[in-house]
Amino acid sequence: MFDNNPEEHYIKEGDPGKPTYYIIRRMDKDTNLSALYRMTMGHVWYALSKGWLPVVDMQNYPNAYLAPEKLGKENSWEYYFEQPFGVGVKQAYDGENVILSNGDCVKPFPDYSMNLSQKKNEELTEWRMLIKMGFLTVKPQLKEEILAMREEIFSPEDNILGVLLRGRDYSDKKIKGQPIPPPVEFARNKAREKFDEWACNKILLITEDKAVVELFRDNFGNKCVNFDQIYTAHHDTDEGLSASDNTPYGKDDYFMWGKRHLAQMILLSNCNSFLAERCGGTTSTMLLATKFEHTHFFNLGTY
């Protein structure tokens, strides 16, 4: 049931005593999973404040994780996450009161400029509460499979520093209003400083830039494990993405492309400490983490 009106509006309004379903949709089909998760979090918060039941619709709106032939048939949100109240889109659209969200985000939502302090009663703690209450839950079986990747590479005794750096391709774009990433050599030096200071013995590196991988490997040797190394080994395939690849995993496997993004966030969130540039992936990682022992974020302003 695609509706091209991007504004929030009722499509059915009946008995006020019956539940009102709030359909969360995204009109930009190229939004990545990290951003979709955080934008959905904002919509869930908004719906709860209104007394509505939020339902995520990634079935009737094209997105990067749904094969074109499955449009209108499967809900790609449910590939990765549970529905906030366990209500699917069919039940919601069959309800007496149905509101479509706007096709974008609502504010507030946890974006890259959010205060990432882990102290009690801070903004991050409030957003994490939605996850703890079960409104934005990763599919349990999928989460178990992703955490199994960690066990294949790291031991329980390892003190792991998670590092998230987008790389030179992103910094070359210089998008107005976006955070300025650190120079890669500066980031590598800071990682070495914190690695030693926090007594870490392994690094999990997430980056889209092969040059960053090489720089870290030159400095940390086999103590540095990059994400592709984990992901490709776990799936026992030579079709894995290179660090700089930006196309769906394998041959248009939309589910695997999303699983890859989710695995990055979950694996980082299960490190002992976290060092990262300011970006949406950093915010998503902080939301999914229970608590890091140490964190360091590069705050270099915006373009």
mmCIF file of C-alpha atoms in Angstrom:
data_model
loop_
_atom_site.group_PDB
_atom_site.id
_atom_site.type_symbol
_atom_site.label_atom_id
_atom_site.label_comp_id
_atom_site.label_asym_id
_atom_site.label_seq_id
_atom_site.Cartn_x
_atom_site.Cartn_y
_atom_site.Cartn_z
ATOM 1 C CA MET A 1 0.000 0.000 0.000
ATOM 2 C CA PHE A 2 2.368 2.693 -1.258
ATOM 3 C CA ASP A 3 1.321 6.284 -0.574
ATOM 4 C CA ASN A 4 3.380 9.006 -2.250
ATOM 5 C CA ASN A 5 2.164 11.781 0.062
ATOM 6 C CA PRO A 6 5.291 12.463 2.159
ATOM 7 C CA GLU A 7 3.390 14.248 4.938
ATOM 8 C CA GLU A 8 2.021 12.612 8.082
ATOM 9 C CA HIS A 9 -1.677 11.909 7.553
ATOM 10 C CA TYR A 10 -4.571 9.625 8.433
ATOM 11 C CA ILE A 11 -5.577 7.115 5.792
ATOM 12 C CA LYS A 12 -8.284 5.610 8.024
ATOM 13 C CA GLU A 13 -10.035 7.238 10.955
ATOM 14 C CA GLY A 14 -12.796 5.353 12.733
ATOM 15 C CA ASP A 15 -13.727 4.362 16.269
ATOM 16 C CA PRO A 16 -11.584 6.480 18.628
ATOM 17 C CA GLY A 17 -11.820 3.690 21.192
ATOM 18 C CA LYS A 18 -9.840 1.357 18.921
ATOM 19 C CA PRO A 19 -6.030 1.419 18.618
ATOM 20 C CA THR A 20 -4.398 3.932 16.306
ATOM 21 C CA TYR A 21 -1.631 2.381 14.235
ATOM 22 C CA TYR A 22 1.258 4.637 13.271
ATOM 23 C CA ILE A 23 2.940 3.350 10.103
ATOM 24 C CA ILE A 24 6.629 4.261 10.034
ATOM 25 C CA ARG A 25 7.880 4.644 6.462
ATOM 26 C CA ARG A 26 10.915 6.057 4.703
ATOM 27 C CA MET A 27 10.643 7.598 1.233
ATOM 28 C CA ASP A 28 14.400 7.659 0.516
ATOM 29 C CA LYS A 29 15.119 4.155 -0.760
ATOM 30 C CA ASP A 30 18.891 4.500 -0.360
ATOM 31 C CA THR A 31 18.981 5.082 3.405
ATOM 32 C CA ASN A 32 21.392 2.685 5.120
ATOM 33 C CA LEU A 33 20.383 0.335 7.923
ATOM 34 C CA SER A 34 22.104 2.315 10.669
ATOM 35 C CA ALA A 35 20.211 5.474 9.720
ATOM 36 C CA LEU A 36 16.938 3.563 9.315
ATOM 37 C CA TYR A 37 17.340 2.128 12.803
ATOM 38 C CA ARG A 38 17.961 5.510 14.401
ATOM 39 C CA MET A 39 15.224 7.288 12.442
ATOM 40 C CA THR A 40 12.791 4.526 13.374
ATOM 41 C CA MET A 41 13.785 5.022 16.998
ATOM 42 C CA GLY A 42 12.700 8.656 16.727
ATOM 43 C CA HIS A 43 9.376 7.648 15.181
ATOM 44 C CA VAL A 44 8.759 5.041 17.912
ATOM 45 C CA TRP A 45 9.404 7.659 20.587
ATOM 46 C CA TYR A 46 7.031 10.040 18.819
ATOM 47 C CA ALA A 47 4.286 7.404 18.452
ATOM 48 C CA LEU A 48 4.501 6.405 22.107
ATOM 49 C CA SER A 49 4.195 10.049 23.136
ATOM 50 C CA LYS A 50 0.917 10.198 21.170
ATOM 51 C CA GLY A 51 -0.462 6.905 22.472
ATOM 52 C CA TRP A 52 -0.220 5.262 19.035
ATOM 53 C CA LEU A 53 1.055 1.781 18.151
ATOM 54 C CA PRO A 54 4.141 2.073 15.901
ATOM 55 C CA VAL A 55 4.536 -0.398 13.029
ATOM 56 C CA VAL A 56 7.511 -0.286 10.652
ATOM 57 C CA ASP A 57 6.659 -0.638 6.952
ATOM 58 C CA MET A 58 9.656 -1.566 4.820
ATOM 59 C CA GLN A 59 7.377 -3.775 2.730
ATOM 60 C CA ASN A 60 5.492 -1.252 0.625
ATOM 61 C CA TYR A 61 8.275 1.307 0.220
ATOM 62 C CA PRO A 62 11.409 0.518 -1.827
ATOM 63 C CA ASN A 63 14.580 0.258 0.246
ATOM 64 C CA ALA A 64 18.133 -1.002 -0.078
ATOM 65 C CA TYR A 65 17.362 -4.276 1.723
ATOM 66 C CA LEU A 66 14.313 -5.464 -0.188
ATOM 67 C CA ALA A 67 14.659 -7.126 -3.585
ATOM 68 C CA PRO A 68 12.395 -5.398 -6.154
ATOM 69 C CA GLU A 69 10.406 -8.577 -6.780
ATOM 70 C CA LYS A 70 9.578 -8.772 -3.045
ATOM 71 C CA LEU A 71 8.157 -5.252 -2.840
ATOM 72 C CA GLY A 72 4.695 -5.422 -1.310
ATOM 73 C CA LYS A 73 5.236 -9.044 -0.251
ATOM 74 C CA GLU A 74 7.896 -9.058 2.474
ATOM 75 C CA ASN A 75 8.866 -6.568 5.167
ATOM 76 C CA SER A 76 12.637 -6.151 5.179
ATOM 77 C CA TRP A 77 12.524 -4.514 8.634
ATOM 78 C CA GLU A 78 11.527 -7.929 9.934
ATOM 79 C CA TYR A 79 14.620 -9.514 8.374
ATOM 80 C CA TYR A 80 16.659 -7.796 11.084
ATOM 81 C CA PHE A 81 14.400 -6.475 13.855
ATOM 82 C CA GLU A 82 11.216 -7.308 15.721
ATOM 83 C CA GLN A 83 8.211 -5.027 15.299
ATOM 84 C CA PRO A 84 7.897 -2.665 18.322
ATOM 85 C CA PHE A 85 4.666 -4.294 19.553
ATOM 86 C CA GLY A 86 4.768 -7.488 17.493
ATOM 87 C CA VAL A 87 2.151 -6.094 15.097
ATOM 88 C CA GLY A 88 2.727 -6.608 11.371
ATOM 89 C CA VAL A 89 1.756 -4.264 8.561
ATOM 90 C CA LYS A 90 -1.298 -6.303 7.496
ATOM 91 C CA GLN A 91 -2.876 -6.106 10.942
ATOM 92 C CA ALA A 92 -2.036 -2.414 11.152
ATOM 93 C CA TYR A 93 -3.504 -1.486 7.756
ATOM 94 C CA ASP A 94 -6.621 -3.511 8.602
ATOM 95 C CA GLY A 95 -7.154 -1.432 11.744
ATOM 96 C CA GLU A 96 -9.821 1.240 12.092
ATOM 97 C CA ASN A 97 -7.371 4.077 12.749
ATOM 98 C CA VAL A 98 -4.242 4.272 10.616
ATOM 99 C CA ILE A 99 -1.767 7.149 10.378
ATOM 100 C CA LEU A 100 1.132 7.237 7.949
ATOM 101 C CA SER A 101 4.282 8.877 9.254
ATOM 102 C CA ASN A 102 6.031 11.503 7.207
ATOM 103 C CA GLY A 103 8.476 10.006 4.736
ATOM 104 C CA ASP A 104 11.513 11.300 6.579
ATOM 105 C CA CYS A 105 12.635 11.530 10.201
ATOM 106 C CA VAL A 106 10.942 13.182 13.157
ATOM 107 C CA LYS A 107 12.810 15.085 15.824
ATOM 108 C CA PRO A 108 14.193 14.282 18.236
ATOM 109 C CA PHE A 109 16.012 11.222 17.002
ATOM 110 C CA PRO A 110 19.558 10.034 17.777
ATOM 111 C CA ASP A 111 21.729 11.514 15.030
ATOM 112 C CA TYR A 112 25.506 11.924 14.762
ATOM 113 C CA SER A 113 25.498 15.144 16.818
ATOM 114 C CA MET A 114 23.959 13.448 19.875
ATOM 115 C CA ASN A 115 25.618 13.668 23.283
ATOM 116 C CA LEU A 116 27.326 10.285 23.631
ATOM 117 C CA SER A 117 27.955 10.490 27.374
ATOM 118 C CA GLN A 118 27.143 7.196 29.119
ATOM 119 C CA LYS A 119 26.306 8.903 32.416
ATOM 120 C CA LYS A 120 22.939 8.277 34.038
ATOM 121 C CA ASN A 121 20.035 10.424 32.784
ATOM 122 C CA GLU A 122 21.978 11.619 29.740
ATOM 123 C CA GLU A 123 20.410 11.640 26.258
ATOM 124 C CA LEU A 124 22.073 8.357 25.283
ATOM 125 C CA THR A 125 20.619 6.575 28.321
ATOM 126 C CA GLU A 126 17.107 7.703 27.406
ATOM 127 C CA TRP A 127 17.361 6.371 23.859
ATOM 128 C CA ARG A 128 18.888 3.113 25.078
ATOM 129 C CA MET A 129 15.809 2.656 27.244
ATOM 130 C CA LEU A 130 13.684 2.074 24.119
ATOM 131 C CA ILE A 131 15.927 -0.863 23.250
ATOM 132 C CA LYS A 132 15.870 -2.222 26.803
ATOM 133 C CA MET A 133 12.071 -2.051 26.778
ATOM 134 C CA GLY A 134 11.996 -4.222 23.644
ATOM 135 C CA PHE A 135 10.769 -1.653 21.125
ATOM 136 C CA LEU A 136 13.804 -1.950 18.809
ATOM 137 C CA THR A 137 15.019 -5.508 19.252
ATOM 138 C CA VAL A 138 17.410 -7.266 16.890
ATOM 139 C CA LYS A 139 16.128 -10.676 15.787
ATOM 140 C CA PRO A 140 17.551 -13.011 18.480
ATOM 141 C CA GLN A 141 18.728 -15.719 16.078
ATOM 142 C CA LEU A 142 20.449 -13.163 13.865
ATOM 143 C CA LYS A 143 22.159 -11.542 16.849
ATOM 144 C CA GLU A 144 23.403 -14.941 18.037
ATOM 145 C CA GLU A 145 24.852 -15.663 14.608
ATOM 146 C CA ILE A 146 26.630 -12.314 14.507
ATOM 147 C CA LEU A 147 28.093 -12.770 17.991
ATOM 148 C CA ALA A 148 29.325 -16.199 16.900
ATOM 149 C CA MET A 149 31.575 -14.373 14.418
ATOM 150 C CA ARG A 150 33.232 -12.656 17.375
ATOM 151 C CA GLU A 151 33.850 -15.949 19.148
ATOM 152 C CA GLU A 152 35.538 -17.358 16.046
ATOM 153 C CA ILE A 153 38.165 -14.596 16.020
ATOM 154 C CA PHE A 154 38.541 -13.365 19.602
ATOM 155 C CA SER A 155 38.897 -15.155 22.923
ATOM 156 C CA PRO A 156 36.853 -14.261 26.035
ATOM 157 C CA GLU A 157 40.012 -12.872 27.651
ATOM 158 C CA ASP A 158 40.769 -10.416 24.849
ATOM 159 C CA ASN A 159 40.551 -6.715 25.673
ATOM 160 C CA ILE A 160 39.272 -5.358 22.368
ATOM 161 C CA LEU A 161 39.388 -1.790 21.103
ATOM 162 C CA GLY A 162 36.699 -1.189 18.493
ATOM 163 C CA VAL A 163 37.670 1.423 15.892
ATOM 164 C CA LEU A 164 35.282 3.004 13.383
ATOM 165 C CA LEU A 165 36.753 5.200 10.628
ATOM 166 C CA ARG A 166 34.944 5.911 7.379
ATOM 167 C CA GLY A 167 38.061 6.685 5.365
ATOM 168 C CA ARG A 168 39.333 8.990 2.640
ATOM 169 C CA ASP A 169 36.499 8.420 0.162
ATOM 170 C CA TYR A 170 34.068 9.993 2.617
ATOM 171 C CA SER A 171 36.369 12.844 3.649
ATOM 172 C CA ASP A 172 36.980 13.767 0.005
ATOM 173 C CA LYS A 173 33.253 14.509 -0.442
ATOM 174 C CA LYS A 174 33.234 17.255 2.235
ATOM 175 C CA ILE A 175 29.442 17.269 2.598
ATOM 176 C CA LYS A 176 28.225 20.519 4.153
ATOM 177 C CA GLY A 177 27.042 20.104 7.732
ATOM 178 C CA GLN A 178 28.592 16.652 8.131
ATOM 179 C CA PRO A 179 31.274 15.964 10.783
ATOM 180 C CA ILE A 180 34.878 16.386 9.669
ATOM 181 C CA PRO A 181 36.687 13.031 9.924
ATOM 182 C CA PRO A 182 40.191 12.883 11.383
ATOM 183 C CA PRO A 183 43.223 12.469 9.102
ATOM 184 C CA VAL A 184 43.893 8.741 9.009
ATOM 185 C CA GLU A 185 47.465 9.012 10.317
ATOM 186 C CA PHE A 186 46.236 11.126 13.234
ATOM 187 C CA ALA A 187 43.491 8.584 13.948
ATOM 188 C CA ARG A 188 45.995 5.723 13.808
ATOM 189 C CA ASN A 189 48.277 7.506 16.276
ATOM 190 C CA LYS A 190 45.374 8.163 18.645
ATOM 191 C CA ALA A 191 44.341 4.514 18.370
ATOM 192 C CA ARG A 192 47.875 3.454 19.315
ATOM 193 C CA GLU A 193 47.840 5.840 22.277
ATOM 194 C CA LYS A 194 44.503 4.543 23.585
ATOM 195 C CA PHE A 195 45.357 0.924 22.782
ATOM 196 C CA ASP A 196 48.336 1.168 25.128
ATOM 197 C CA GLU A 197 46.637 3.381 27.729
ATOM 198 C CA TRP A 198 43.621 1.062 28.026
ATOM 199 C CA ALA A 199 45.759 -2.114 28.003
ATOM 200 C CA CYS A 200 44.040 -3.550 24.936
ATOM 201 C CA ASN A 201 45.488 -6.527 23.097
ATOM 202 C CA LYS A 202 43.276 -6.585 19.979
ATOM 203 C CA ILE A 203 41.647 -4.093 17.609
ATOM 204 C CA LEU A 204 38.436 -4.614 15.660
ATOM 205 C CA LEU A 205 38.634 -2.196 12.735
ATOM 206 C CA ILE A 206 35.567 -1.082 10.785
ATOM 207 C CA THR A 207 36.351 1.050 7.748
ATOM 208 C CA GLU A 208 35.389 1.487 4.102
ATOM 209 C CA ASP A 209 38.952 2.344 3.098
ATOM 210 C CA LYS A 210 41.599 -0.264 2.233
ATOM 211 C CA ALA A 211 44.308 2.318 2.890
ATOM 212 C CA VAL A 212 43.143 2.606 6.504
ATOM 213 C CA VAL A 213 43.282 -1.185 6.876
ATOM 214 C CA GLU A 214 46.842 -1.247 5.548
ATOM 215 C CA LEU A 215 47.927 1.629 7.794
ATOM 216 C CA PHE A 216 46.584 -0.111 10.904
ATOM 217 C CA ARG A 217 48.025 -3.478 9.935
ATOM 218 C CA ASP A 218 51.441 -1.905 9.412
ATOM 219 C CA ASN A 219 51.274 -0.500 12.946
ATOM 220 C CA PHE A 220 49.426 -3.202 14.889
ATOM 221 C CA GLY A 221 50.218 -6.319 12.868
ATOM 222 C CA ASN A 222 48.059 -9.352 13.650
ATOM 223 C CA LYS A 223 46.614 -7.576 16.690
ATOM 224 C CA CYS A 224 44.371 -5.697 14.236
ATOM 225 C CA VAL A 225 41.411 -7.606 12.828
ATOM 226 C CA ASN A 226 39.395 -5.830 10.168
ATOM 227 C CA PHE A 227 35.701 -6.532 9.711
ATOM 228 C CA ASP A 228 35.977 -8.096 6.248
ATOM 229 C CA GLN A 229 38.332 -10.693 7.684
ATOM 230 C CA ILE A 230 35.689 -11.783 10.206
ATOM 231 C CA TYR A 231 32.711 -11.595 7.867
ATOM 232 C CA THR A 232 34.217 -13.424 4.914
ATOM 233 C CA ALA A 233 35.711 -16.168 7.095
ATOM 234 C CA HIS A 234 32.402 -16.756 8.865
ATOM 235 C CA HIS A 235 30.426 -17.063 5.638
ATOM 236 C CA ASP A 236 33.047 -19.306 4.009
ATOM 237 C CA THR A 237 32.849 -17.507 0.678
ATOM 238 C CA ASP A 238 35.150 -15.632 -1.652
ATOM 239 C CA GLU A 239 32.357 -13.249 -2.624
ATOM 240 C CA GLY A 240 32.856 -10.986 0.396
ATOM 241 C CA LEU A 241 33.050 -7.251 -0.056
ATOM 242 C CA SER A 242 36.332 -5.452 -0.119
ATOM 243 C CA ALA A 243 36.708 -2.719 2.479
ATOM 244 C CA SER A 244 35.960 -0.038 -0.099
ATOM 245 C CA ASP A 245 33.155 -1.844 -1.936
ATOM 246 C CA ASN A 246 29.788 -0.123 -1.839
ATOM 247 C CA THR A 247 27.519 -2.601 -3.581
ATOM 248 C CA PRO A 248 25.278 -5.356 -2.189
ATOM 249 C CA TYR A 249 27.018 -8.442 -0.880
ATOM 250 C CA GLY A 250 27.602 -11.084 -3.531
ATOM 251 C CA LYS A 251 25.140 -10.772 -6.387
ATOM 252 C CA ASP A 252 22.343 -8.469 -5.296
ATOM 253 C CA ASP A 253 21.706 -10.326 -2.030
ATOM 254 C CA TYR A 254 19.808 -7.552 -0.310
ATOM 255 C CA PHE A 255 19.422 -9.382 2.998
ATOM 256 C CA MET A 256 23.156 -10.063 3.280
ATOM 257 C CA TRP A 257 23.935 -6.413 2.577
ATOM 258 C CA GLY A 258 21.835 -5.390 5.575
ATOM 259 C CA LYS A 259 23.181 -8.209 7.714
ATOM 260 C CA ARG A 260 26.672 -6.951 6.995
ATOM 261 C CA HIS A 261 25.805 -3.447 8.234
ATOM 262 C CA LEU A 262 24.083 -4.811 11.325
ATOM 263 C CA ALA A 263 27.032 -7.087 12.092
ATOM 264 C CA GLN A 264 29.373 -4.099 12.060
ATOM 265 C CA MET A 265 27.271 -2.291 14.666
ATOM 266 C CA ILE A 266 26.759 -5.320 16.910
ATOM 267 C CA LEU A 267 30.388 -6.443 16.835
ATOM 268 C CA LEU A 268 31.612 -2.933 17.634
ATOM 269 C CA SER A 269 29.067 -2.591 20.434
ATOM 270 C CA ASN A 270 30.489 -5.736 22.048
ATOM 271 C CA CYS A 271 34.059 -4.462 22.226
ATOM 272 C CA ASN A 272 35.552 -3.403 25.555
ATOM 273 C CA SER A 273 36.417 0.118 24.413
ATOM 274 C CA PHE A 274 35.482 2.268 21.432
ATOM 275 C CA LEU A 275 37.331 4.900 19.382
ATOM 276 C CA ALA A 276 35.515 6.497 16.466
ATOM 277 C CA GLU A 277 34.862 9.498 14.302
ATOM 278 C CA ARG A 278 31.513 11.252 14.476
ATOM 279 C CA CYS A 279 29.027 9.568 12.132
ATOM 280 C CA GLY A 280 25.720 7.734 12.214
ATOM 281 C CA GLY A 281 27.433 4.374 12.653
ATOM 282 C CA THR A 282 29.111 5.640 15.808
ATOM 283 C CA THR A 283 25.777 6.719 17.267
ATOM 284 C CA SER A 284 24.162 3.377 16.374
ATOM 285 C CA THR A 285 27.027 1.511 18.010
ATOM 286 C CA MET A 286 26.658 3.545 21.197
ATOM 287 C CA LEU A 287 22.928 2.834 21.265
ATOM 288 C CA LEU A 288 23.413 -0.921 20.931
ATOM 289 C CA ALA A 289 26.216 -1.110 23.496
ATOM 290 C CA THR A 290 25.364 -1.796 27.120
ATOM 291 C CA LYS A 291 28.391 0.139 28.324
ATOM 292 C CA PHE A 292 31.961 0.645 27.138
ATOM 293 C CA GLU A 293 34.839 0.756 29.606
ATOM 294 C CA HIS A 294 36.415 3.620 27.651
ATOM 295 C CA THR A 295 35.455 5.792 24.671
ATOM 296 C CA HIS A 296 37.139 8.441 22.557
ATOM 297 C CA PHE A 297 35.418 10.410 19.787
ATOM 298 C CA PHE A 298 37.021 12.742 17.262
ATOM 299 C CA ASN A 299 35.198 16.073 17.440
ATOM 300 C CA LEU A 300 36.672 18.203 14.666
ATOM 301 C CA GLY A 301 33.632 20.294 13.795
ATOM 302 C CA THR A 302 31.597 20.117 10.594
ATOM 303 C CA TYR A 303 32.123 21.072 6.946
#
